[in-house]
Structures are given as C-alpha cells and as structure tokens.
Amino acid sequence: MDAFELLAHPVRLRVIHAMRGGRELTTADLCDRIRDVSKATVYRHVDLLAAGGVLEVALERRVRGAVERRYRLRRDRAGINTDTANSLSLDDHRSAFAAALAVLTAEFTAYLDRDTADPVADQVGYRQHAVWLSPGELRGMIDGMREAIAPHLANEPSPDRTQYLISPILFPVEAPPTGTGTDDTATGSQSPEPCS
C-alpha cells in the first residue's frame, strides 16, 4: 500500500490525529478515543499503519498473557510528501477530500456527543469565507497560516491543553473575471468577518 492509500482513509486519519503530540497509546486507548468505530476495525487500521511505518512500537509488555504494544507516531511518515502530492490524479484528490470531510464529520459528532461539549466556550468555528486573491496574495495567506499553525504542531498534551482539530480547506470556486473594468461592488466596502 503506498503512502497515499495508507493515509487517505478516515479511520487511519483519526488514529493519526489521536497520536499527535508525542503520545504513546495502545490500540485499546485508541478504541476508547474512537468509540464510534468497532474495535476490530481500529485494530485492523492500527496494524496497517504499523506495517506501513506510520506507527512504531514504543513499548511492549506482557499483560495477562498477551503482549500489549504502545505505539507512537512517526511524524516523518504521517503526511504526503510533495512528490506524492504532485502525482495524484483528480480522482485521488476527490478521495482524499472525501476522507478529510468524513474525519471532520466523525470527530465533530464525537465532540458534540460528549457531556462536556460547549461549542461557545470551546470557541468552535466552522465559518467559510469566499475571498478573491491574486497568486501572490494566495501564497502570502498560505504562508501566514503556516506561520500561525506550524509552531504548535509539536505541542505535547498537558493539563492546560485541549487538542483541537484544525482543517484549513482551500480551493478555487470561481475563475478570475475576464473583464478589465472596475466594479465598485466587486471590491466591496464591508468589513471582513474574523476567521475562525
């Protein structure tokens, strides 16, 4: 199974999210975290991620005659590299996007099902903004998002940290206008909403 096939699956993506932050978890720990998926399915996907080198065994010990393994994420294997991304077909992108949406739906549903769910207090956001950007503005916005998010990717769990799922989704919805004239309504004078 190649890296794309391995990573473009909703359950495997959820396992990867659960392992972020230097965590070492057993498959039973992951089953507790991903309760809406059967234990057999979680075990199968953990085995696939381990066989594919995305997870590695951090510790093994005997528990009641069985071997319990604690896994950790190999960050260098938990993403799609540029060469692989450049080789993806449009159908591959469609599959990856569907997997990402399935993860978002499953994780958000699991969050709402918790007794402690409080979207206002937890500052939950799912706004969408349609913005017109030149290629340079697009690159600047992407770089700005990376600068804001990247320093936090290595954060480890602690009593004062809650794990948040951040999913920037970006794609063009309309081609540039062909007209050369200016249109005051196109530039707009409204203040932009804050992003969530």
JSON list of C-alpha atoms in Angstrom, two decimals:
[
{"chain": "A", "resi": 1, "resn": "MET", "atom": "CA", "xyz": [0.00, 0.00, 0.00]},
{"chain": "A", "resi": 2, "resn": "ASP", "atom": "CA", "xyz": [1.53, 3.35, -1.00]},
{"chain": "A", "resi": 3, "resn": "ALA", "atom": "CA", "xyz": [1.61, 6.42, 1.27]},
{"chain": "A", "resi": 4, "resn": "PHE", "atom": "CA", "xyz": [-1.46, 7.99, -0.31]},
{"chain": "A", "resi": 5, "resn": "GLU", "atom": "CA", "xyz": [-3.59, 4.85, 0.04]},
{"chain": "A", "resi": 6, "resn": "LEU", "atom": "CA", "xyz": [-2.40, 4.40, 3.60]},
{"chain": "A", "resi": 7, "resn": "LEU", "atom": "CA", "xyz": [-3.15, 7.95, 4.73]},
{"chain": "A", "resi": 8, "resn": "ALA", "atom": "CA", "xyz": [-6.30, 8.75, 2.71]},
{"chain": "A", "resi": 9, "resn": "HIS", "atom": "CA", "xyz": [-8.67, 6.78, 4.92]},
{"chain": "A", "resi": 10, "resn": "PRO", "atom": "CA", "xyz": [-10.94, 8.32, 7.60]},
{"chain": "A", "resi": 11, "resn": "VAL", "atom": "CA", "xyz": [-10.21, 5.82, 10.37]},
{"chain": "A", "resi": 12, "resn": "ARG", "atom": "CA", "xyz": [-6.46, 5.88, 9.79]},
{"chain": "A", "resi": 13, "resn": "LEU", "atom": "CA", "xyz": [-6.53, 9.69, 9.74]},
{"chain": "A", "resi": 14, "resn": "ARG", "atom": "CA", "xyz": [-8.37, 9.68, 13.07]},
{"chain": "A", "resi": 15, "resn": "VAL", "atom": "CA", "xyz": [-5.75, 7.34, 14.55]},
{"chain": "A", "resi": 16, "resn": "ILE", "atom": "CA", "xyz": [-3.01, 9.71, 13.32]},
{"chain": "A", "resi": 17, "resn": "HIS", "atom": "CA", "xyz": [-4.78, 12.71, 14.88]},
{"chain": "A", "resi": 18, "resn": "ALA", "atom": "CA", "xyz": [-5.12, 10.84, 18.19]},
{"chain": "A", "resi": 19, "resn": "MET", "atom": "CA", "xyz": [-1.40, 10.03, 18.20]},
{"chain": "A", "resi": 20, "resn": "ARG", "atom": "CA", "xyz": [-0.20, 13.61, 17.58]},
{"chain": "A", "resi": 21, "resn": "GLY", "atom": "CA", "xyz": [1.76, 15.46, 20.23]},
{"chain": "A", "resi": 22, "resn": "GLY", "atom": "CA", "xyz": [4.22, 12.70, 21.05]},
{"chain": "A", "resi": 23, "resn": "ARG", "atom": "CA", "xyz": [1.58, 10.45, 22.58]},
{"chain": "A", "resi": 24, "resn": "GLU", "atom": "CA", "xyz": [2.18, 6.76, 23.12]},
{"chain": "A", "resi": 25, "resn": "LEU", "atom": "CA", "xyz": [-1.11, 4.86, 23.04]},
{"chain": "A", "resi": 26, "resn": "THR", "atom": "CA", "xyz": [-2.24, 1.26, 22.96]},
{"chain": "A", "resi": 27, "resn": "THR", "atom": "CA", "xyz": [-4.85, 0.07, 20.50]},
{"chain": "A", "resi": 28, "resn": "ALA", "atom": "CA", "xyz": [-7.26, -0.17, 23.46]},
{"chain": "A", "resi": 29, "resn": "ASP", "atom": "CA", "xyz": [-6.56, 3.54, 24.20]},
{"chain": "A", "resi": 30, "resn": "LEU", "atom": "CA", "xyz": [-7.38, 4.35, 20.57]},
{"chain": "A", "resi": 31, "resn": "CYS", "atom": "CA", "xyz": [-10.61, 2.33, 20.77]},
{"chain": "A", "resi": 32, "resn": "ASP", "atom": "CA", "xyz": [-11.61, 4.47, 23.79]},
{"chain": "A", "resi": 33, "resn": "ARG", "atom": "CA", "xyz": [-10.89, 7.60, 21.78]},
{"chain": "A", "resi": 34, "resn": "ILE", "atom": "CA", "xyz": [-12.61, 6.46, 18.56]},
{"chain": "A", "resi": 35, "resn": "ARG", "atom": "CA", "xyz": [-15.73, 4.95, 20.10]},
{"chain": "A", "resi": 36, "resn": "ASP", "atom": "CA", "xyz": [-17.95, 5.14, 17.02]},
{"chain": "A", "resi": 37, "resn": "VAL", "atom": "CA", "xyz": [-15.71, 2.66, 15.16]},
{"chain": "A", "resi": 38, "resn": "SER", "atom": "CA", "xyz": [-15.68, -1.05, 16.05]},
{"chain": "A", "resi": 39, "resn": "LYS", "atom": "CA", "xyz": [-12.68, -2.35, 17.98]},
{"chain": "A", "resi": 40, "resn": "ALA", "atom": "CA", "xyz": [-11.90, -4.84, 15.22]},
{"chain": "A", "resi": 41, "resn": "THR", "atom": "CA", "xyz": [-11.77, -2.01, 12.67]},
{"chain": "A", "resi": 42, "resn": "VAL", "atom": "CA", "xyz": [-9.49, 0.13, 14.86]},
{"chain": "A", "resi": 43, "resn": "TYR", "atom": "CA", "xyz": [-7.16, -2.85, 15.43]},
{"chain": "A", "resi": 44, "resn": "ARG", "atom": "CA", "xyz": [-7.04, -3.55, 11.68]},
{"chain": "A", "resi": 45, "resn": "HIS", "atom": "CA", "xyz": [-6.16, 0.06, 10.82]},
{"chain": "A", "resi": 46, "resn": "VAL", "atom": "CA", "xyz": [-3.54, 0.30, 13.57]},
{"chain": "A", "resi": 47, "resn": "ASP", "atom": "CA", "xyz": [-1.93, -2.85, 12.14]},
{"chain": "A", "resi": 48, "resn": "LEU", "atom": "CA", "xyz": [-1.92, -1.28, 8.66]},
{"chain": "A", "resi": 49, "resn": "LEU", "atom": "CA", "xyz": [-0.37, 1.96, 9.95]},
{"chain": "A", "resi": 50, "resn": "ALA", "atom": "CA", "xyz": [2.29, -0.01, 11.84]},
{"chain": "A", "resi": 51, "resn": "ALA", "atom": "CA", "xyz": [3.05, -2.20, 8.80]},
{"chain": "A", "resi": 52, "resn": "GLY", "atom": "CA", "xyz": [3.30, 0.96, 6.67]},
{"chain": "A", "resi": 53, "resn": "GLY", "atom": "CA", "xyz": [5.76, 2.56, 9.08]},
{"chain": "A", "resi": 54, "resn": "VAL", "atom": "CA", "xyz": [3.46, 5.41, 10.15]},
{"chain": "A", "resi": 55, "resn": "LEU", "atom": "CA", "xyz": [3.23, 3.99, 13.68]},
{"chain": "A", "resi": 56, "resn": "GLU", "atom": "CA", "xyz": [6.11, 2.36, 15.53]},
{"chain": "A", "resi": 57, "resn": "VAL", "atom": "CA", "xyz": [6.13, 0.29, 18.69]},
{"chain": "A", "resi": 58, "resn": "ALA", "atom": "CA", "xyz": [7.36, 2.43, 21.58]},
{"chain": "A", "resi": 59, "resn": "LEU", "atom": "CA", "xyz": [6.96, -0.24, 24.27]},
{"chain": "A", "resi": 60, "resn": "GLU", "atom": "CA", "xyz": [5.89, -3.86, 24.57]},
{"chain": "A", "resi": 61, "resn": "ARG", "atom": "CA", "xyz": [4.87, -5.64, 27.76]},
{"chain": "A", "resi": 62, "resn": "ARG", "atom": "CA", "xyz": [3.00, -8.74, 28.82]},
{"chain": "A", "resi": 63, "resn": "VAL", "atom": "CA", "xyz": [-0.48, -8.18, 30.23]},
{"chain": "A", "resi": 64, "resn": "ARG", "atom": "CA", "xyz": [-2.44, -11.26, 31.34]},
{"chain": "A", "resi": 65, "resn": "GLY", "atom": "CA", "xyz": [-0.53, -13.48, 28.94]},
{"chain": "A", "resi": 66, "resn": "ALA", "atom": "CA", "xyz": [-0.93, -11.20, 25.91]},
{"chain": "A", "resi": 67, "resn": "VAL", "atom": "CA", "xyz": [1.53, -8.68, 24.51]},
{"chain": "A", "resi": 68, "resn": "GLU", "atom": "CA", "xyz": [0.40, -5.06, 24.87]},
{"chain": "A", "resi": 69, "resn": "ARG", "atom": "CA", "xyz": [2.02, -2.59, 22.49]},
{"chain": "A", "resi": 70, "resn": "ARG", "atom": "CA", "xyz": [2.24, 1.15, 22.95]},
{"chain": "A", "resi": 71, "resn": "TYR", "atom": "CA", "xyz": [2.55, 2.91, 19.63]},
{"chain": "A", "resi": 72, "resn": "ARG", "atom": "CA", "xyz": [3.90, 6.31, 18.72]},
{"chain": "A", "resi": 73, "resn": "LEU", "atom": "CA", "xyz": [3.54, 8.31, 15.52]},
{"chain": "A", "resi": 74, "resn": "ARG", "atom": "CA", "xyz": [6.43, 8.71, 13.13]},
{"chain": "A", "resi": 75, "resn": "ARG", "atom": "CA", "xyz": [5.87, 12.32, 12.12]},
{"chain": "A", "resi": 76, "resn": "ASP", "atom": "CA", "xyz": [8.13, 11.92, 9.09]},
{"chain": "A", "resi": 77, "resn": "ARG", "atom": "CA", "xyz": [5.78, 9.24, 7.70]},
{"chain": "A", "resi": 78, "resn": "ALA", "atom": "CA", "xyz": [2.43, 10.76, 8.75]},
{"chain": "A", "resi": 79, "resn": "GLY", "atom": "CA", "xyz": [1.94, 13.02, 5.74]},
{"chain": "A", "resi": 80, "resn": "ILE", "atom": "CA", "xyz": [2.02, 13.13, 1.97]},
{"chain": "A", "resi": 81, "resn": "ASN", "atom": "CA", "xyz": [5.26, 14.49, 0.54]},
{"chain": "A", "resi": 82, "resn": "THR", "atom": "CA", "xyz": [5.41, 16.93, -2.37]},
{"chain": "A", "resi": 83, "resn": "ASP", "atom": "CA", "xyz": [6.33, 14.29, -4.96]},
{"chain": "A", "resi": 84, "resn": "THR", "atom": "CA", "xyz": [3.35, 12.13, -3.99]},
{"chain": "A", "resi": 85, "resn": "ALA", "atom": "CA", "xyz": [1.02, 15.14, -3.94]},
{"chain": "A", "resi": 86, "resn": "ASN", "atom": "CA", "xyz": [2.20, 16.15, -7.42]},
{"chain": "A", "resi": 87, "resn": "SER", "atom": "CA", "xyz": [1.48, 12.65, -8.74]},
{"chain": "A", "resi": 88, "resn": "LEU", "atom": "CA", "xyz": [-2.13, 12.47, -7.52]},
{"chain": "A", "resi": 89, "resn": "SER", "atom": "CA", "xyz": [-4.94, 12.27, -10.06]},
{"chain": "A", "resi": 90, "resn": "LEU", "atom": "CA", "xyz": [-8.12, 14.31, -9.79]},
{"chain": "A", "resi": 91, "resn": "ASP", "atom": "CA", "xyz": [-9.89, 11.18, -8.51]},
{"chain": "A", "resi": 92, "resn": "ASP", "atom": "CA", "xyz": [-7.17, 10.79, -5.85]},
{"chain": "A", "resi": 93, "resn": "HIS", "atom": "CA", "xyz": [-7.84, 14.38, -4.74]},
{"chain": "A", "resi": 94, "resn": "ARG", "atom": "CA", "xyz": [-11.57, 13.64, -4.67]},
{"chain": "A", "resi": 95, "resn": "SER", "atom": "CA", "xyz": [-10.95, 10.58, -2.47]},
{"chain": "A", "resi": 96, "resn": "ALA", "atom": "CA", "xyz": [-8.63, 12.47, -0.12]},
{"chain": "A", "resi": 97, "resn": "PHE", "atom": "CA", "xyz": [-11.12, 15.31, 0.24]},
{"chain": "A", "resi": 98, "resn": "ALA", "atom": "CA", "xyz": [-13.94, 12.85, 0.97]},
{"chain": "A", "resi": 99, "resn": "ALA", "atom": "CA", "xyz": [-11.76, 11.20, 3.64]},
{"chain": "A", "resi": 100, "resn": "ALA", "atom": "CA", "xyz": [-10.97, 14.58, 5.19]},
{"chain": "A", "resi": 101, "resn": "LEU", "atom": "CA", "xyz": [-14.67, 15.51, 5.29]},
{"chain": "A", "resi": 102, "resn": "ALA", "atom": "CA", "xyz": [-15.56, 12.14, 6.81]},
{"chain": "A", "resi": 103, "resn": "VAL", "atom": "CA", "xyz": [-12.98, 12.72, 9.56]},
{"chain": "A", "resi": 104, "resn": "LEU", "atom": "CA", "xyz": [-14.33, 16.20, 10.26]},
{"chain": "A", "resi": 105, "resn": "THR", "atom": "CA", "xyz": [-17.90, 14.91, 10.48]},
{"chain": "A", "resi": 106, "resn": "ALA", "atom": "CA", "xyz": [-16.97, 11.96, 12.69]},
{"chain": "A", "resi": 107, "resn": "GLU", "atom": "CA", "xyz": [-14.78, 13.99, 15.05]},
{"chain": "A", "resi": 108, "resn": "PHE", "atom": "CA", "xyz": [-17.31, 16.83, 15.33]},
{"chain": "A", "resi": 109, "resn": "THR", "atom": "CA", "xyz": [-20.12, 14.35, 16.02]},
{"chain": "A", "resi": 110, "resn": "ALA", "atom": "CA", "xyz": [-17.98, 12.65, 18.69]},
{"chain": "A", "resi": 111, "resn": "TYR", "atom": "CA", "xyz": [-17.28, 16.07, 20.24]},
{"chain": "A", "resi": 112, "resn": "LEU", "atom": "CA", "xyz": [-20.99, 17.00, 20.32]},
{"chain": "A", "resi": 113, "resn": "ASP", "atom": "CA", "xyz": [-21.85, 13.62, 21.87]},
{"chain": "A", "resi": 114, "resn": "ARG", "atom": "CA", "xyz": [-19.68, 14.38, 24.92]},
{"chain": "A", "resi": 115, "resn": "ASP", "atom": "CA", "xyz": [-21.48, 15.54, 28.07]},
{"chain": "A", "resi": 116, "resn": "THR", "atom": "CA", "xyz": [-18.96, 18.38, 28.35]},
{"chain": "A", "resi": 117, "resn": "ALA", "atom": "CA", "xyz": [-19.45, 19.75, 24.81]},
{"chain": "A", "resi": 118, "resn": "ASP", "atom": "CA", "xyz": [-19.81, 23.53, 24.85]},
{"chain": "A", "resi": 119, "resn": "PRO", "atom": "CA", "xyz": [-19.20, 24.96, 21.37]},
{"chain": "A", "resi": 120, "resn": "VAL", "atom": "CA", "xyz": [-19.29, 28.57, 22.58]},
{"chain": "A", "resi": 121, "resn": "ALA", "atom": "CA", "xyz": [-16.88, 28.10, 25.49]},
{"chain": "A", "resi": 122, "resn": "ASP", "atom": "CA", "xyz": [-14.64, 25.88, 23.35]},
{"chain": "A", "resi": 123, "resn": "GLN", "atom": "CA", "xyz": [-14.55, 28.56, 20.62]},
{"chain": "A", "resi": 124, "resn": "VAL", "atom": "CA", "xyz": [-15.66, 26.09, 17.97]},
{"chain": "A", "resi": 125, "resn": "GLY", "atom": "CA", "xyz": [-15.56, 27.61, 14.50]},
{"chain": "A", "resi": 126, "resn": "TYR", "atom": "CA", "xyz": [-16.63, 26.46, 11.07]},
{"chain": "A", "resi": 127, "resn": "ARG", "atom": "CA", "xyz": [-17.07, 29.64, 9.10]},
{"chain": "A", "resi": 128, "resn": "GLN", "atom": "CA", "xyz": [-16.43, 29.74, 5.39]},
{"chain": "A", "resi": 129, "resn": "HIS", "atom": "CA", "xyz": [-15.16, 32.78, 3.53]},
{"chain": "A", "resi": 130, "resn": "ALA", "atom": "CA", "xyz": [-15.00, 33.29, -0.23]},
{"chain": "A", "resi": 131, "resn": "VAL", "atom": "CA", "xyz": [-12.14, 35.69, -0.99]},
{"chain": "A", "resi": 132, "resn": "TRP", "atom": "CA", "xyz": [-10.59, 36.93, -4.23]},
{"chain": "A", "resi": 133, "resn": "LEU", "atom": "CA", "xyz": [-6.80, 36.51, -4.18]},
{"chain": "A", "resi": 134, "resn": "SER", "atom": "CA", "xyz": [-4.01, 37.07, -6.65]},
{"chain": "A", "resi": 135, "resn": "PRO", "atom": "CA", "xyz": [-1.36, 34.31, -6.80]},
{"chain": "A", "resi": 136, "resn": "GLY", "atom": "CA", "xyz": [0.91, 36.41, -4.57]},
{"chain": "A", "resi": 137, "resn": "GLU", "atom": "CA", "xyz": [-1.87, 37.10, -2.07]},
{"chain": "A", "resi": 138, "resn": "LEU", "atom": "CA", "xyz": [-2.74, 33.40, -2.01]},
{"chain": "A", "resi": 139, "resn": "ARG", "atom": "CA", "xyz": [0.89, 32.44, -1.31]},
{"chain": "A", "resi": 140, "resn": "GLY", "atom": "CA", "xyz": [1.06, 35.11, 1.43]},
{"chain": "A", "resi": 141, "resn": "MET", "atom": "CA", "xyz": [-2.13, 33.86, 3.06]},
{"chain": "A", "resi": 142, "resn": "ILE", "atom": "CA", "xyz": [-0.94, 30.23, 2.99]},
{"chain": "A", "resi": 143, "resn": "ASP", "atom": "CA", "xyz": [2.44, 31.25, 4.42]},
{"chain": "A", "resi": 144, "resn": "GLY", "atom": "CA", "xyz": [0.67, 33.24, 7.16]},
{"chain": "A", "resi": 145, "resn": "MET", "atom": "CA", "xyz": [-1.50, 30.25, 8.09]},
{"chain": "A", "resi": 146, "resn": "ARG", "atom": "CA", "xyz": [1.59, 28.02, 8.20]},
{"chain": "A", "resi": 147, "resn": "GLU", "atom": "CA", "xyz": [3.40, 30.52, 10.41]},
{"chain": "A", "resi": 148, "resn": "ALA", "atom": "CA", "xyz": [0.40, 30.60, 12.76]},
{"chain": "A", "resi": 149, "resn": "ILE", "atom": "CA", "xyz": [-0.12, 26.82, 12.94]},
{"chain": "A", "resi": 150, "resn": "ALA", "atom": "CA", "xyz": [3.32, 25.21, 12.49]},
{"chain": "A", "resi": 151, "resn": "PRO", "atom": "CA", "xyz": [4.84, 26.26, 15.85]},
{"chain": "A", "resi": 152, "resn": "HIS", "atom": "CA", "xyz": [2.02, 24.44, 17.67]},
{"chain": "A", "resi": 153, "resn": "LEU", "atom": "CA", "xyz": [2.22, 21.12, 15.80]},
{"chain": "A", "resi": 154, "resn": "ALA", "atom": "CA", "xyz": [4.86, 19.74, 18.17]},
{"chain": "A", "resi": 155, "resn": "ASN", "atom": "CA", "xyz": [2.92, 20.70, 21.33]},
{"chain": "A", "resi": 156, "resn": "GLU", "atom": "CA", "xyz": [2.57, 17.76, 23.66]},
{"chain": "A", "resi": 157, "resn": "PRO", "atom": "CA", "xyz": [-0.52, 17.03, 25.76]},
{"chain": "A", "resi": 158, "resn": "SER", "atom": "CA", "xyz": [-0.63, 18.75, 29.14]},
{"chain": "A", "resi": 159, "resn": "PRO", "atom": "CA", "xyz": [-3.29, 19.55, 31.77]},
{"chain": "A", "resi": 160, "resn": "ASP", "atom": "CA", "xyz": [-3.77, 23.05, 30.34]},
{"chain": "A", "resi": 161, "resn": "ARG", "atom": "CA", "xyz": [-4.03, 21.98, 26.67]},
{"chain": "A", "resi": 162, "resn": "THR", "atom": "CA", "xyz": [-7.06, 20.71, 24.77]},
{"chain": "A", "resi": 163, "resn": "GLN", "atom": "CA", "xyz": [-6.47, 19.01, 21.41]},
{"chain": "A", "resi": 164, "resn": "TYR", "atom": "CA", "xyz": [-8.17, 20.92, 18.58]},
{"chain": "A", "resi": 165, "resn": "LEU", "atom": "CA", "xyz": [-8.64, 19.70, 15.02]},
{"chain": "A", "resi": 166, "resn": "ILE", "atom": "CA", "xyz": [-7.70, 22.47, 12.60]},
{"chain": "A", "resi": 167, "resn": "SER", "atom": "CA", "xyz": [-8.54, 21.77, 8.97]},
{"chain": "A", "resi": 168, "resn": "PRO", "atom": "CA", "xyz": [-7.68, 24.54, 6.52]},
{"chain": "A", "resi": 169, "resn": "ILE", "atom": "CA", "xyz": [-9.50, 23.69, 3.30]},
{"chain": "A", "resi": 170, "resn": "LEU", "atom": "CA", "xyz": [-8.63, 25.82, 0.33]},
{"chain": "A", "resi": 171, "resn": "PHE", "atom": "CA", "xyz": [-9.67, 25.52, -3.33]},
{"chain": "A", "resi": 172, "resn": "PRO", "atom": "CA", "xyz": [-10.75, 27.91, -6.09]},
{"chain": "A", "resi": 173, "resn": "VAL", "atom": "CA", "xyz": [-14.50, 28.18, -6.57]},
{"chain": "A", "resi": 174, "resn": "GLU", "atom": "CA", "xyz": [-14.51, 30.65, -9.45]},
{"chain": "A", "resi": 175, "resn": "ALA", "atom": "CA", "xyz": [-12.06, 31.65, -12.16]},
{"chain": "A", "resi": 176, "resn": "PRO", "atom": "CA", "xyz": [-10.76, 35.23, -12.38]},
{"chain": "A", "resi": 177, "resn": "PRO", "atom": "CA", "xyz": [-13.18, 37.64, -14.07]},
{"chain": "A", "resi": 178, "resn": "THR", "atom": "CA", "xyz": [-12.41, 38.33, -17.72]},
{"chain": "A", "resi": 179, "resn": "GLY", "atom": "CA", "xyz": [-13.47, 41.99, -17.70]},
{"chain": "A", "resi": 180, "resn": "THR", "atom": "CA", "xyz": [-10.90, 44.77, -17.43]},
{"chain": "A", "resi": 181, "resn": "GLY", "atom": "CA", "xyz": [-13.16, 47.45, -15.97]},
{"chain": "A", "resi": 182, "resn": "THR", "atom": "CA", "xyz": [-13.59, 48.13, -12.29]},
{"chain": "A", "resi": 183, "resn": "ASP", "atom": "CA", "xyz": [-16.76, 47.38, -10.41]},
{"chain": "A", "resi": 184, "resn": "ASP", "atom": "CA", "xyz": [-17.21, 49.07, -7.05]},
{"chain": "A", "resi": 185, "resn": "THR", "atom": "CA", "xyz": [-19.42, 46.24, -5.84]},
{"chain": "A", "resi": 186, "resn": "ALA", "atom": "CA", "xyz": [-16.69, 43.70, -6.60]},
{"chain": "A", "resi": 187, "resn": "THR", "atom": "CA", "xyz": [-14.20, 45.40, -4.28]},
{"chain": "A", "resi": 188, "resn": "GLY", "atom": "CA", "xyz": [-16.78, 45.80, -1.55]},
{"chain": "A", "resi": 189, "resn": "SER", "atom": "CA", "xyz": [-16.61, 48.18, 1.37]},
{"chain": "A", "resi": 190, "resn": "GLN", "atom": "CA", "xyz": [-17.80, 45.82, 4.07]},
{"chain": "A", "resi": 191, "resn": "SER", "atom": "CA", "xyz": [-15.52, 44.89, 6.92]},
{"chain": "A", "resi": 192, "resn": "PRO", "atom": "CA", "xyz": [-14.40, 41.29, 6.72]},
{"chain": "A", "resi": 193, "resn": "GLU", "atom": "CA", "xyz": [-15.62, 38.86, 9.39]},
{"chain": "A", "resi": 194, "resn": "PRO", "atom": "CA", "xyz": [-12.95, 37.46, 11.66]},
{"chain": "A", "resi": 195, "resn": "CYS", "atom": "CA", "xyz": [-11.79, 34.00, 10.65]},
{"chain": "A", "resi": 196, "resn": "SER", "atom": "CA", "xyz": [-12.40, 31.02, 12.89]}
]
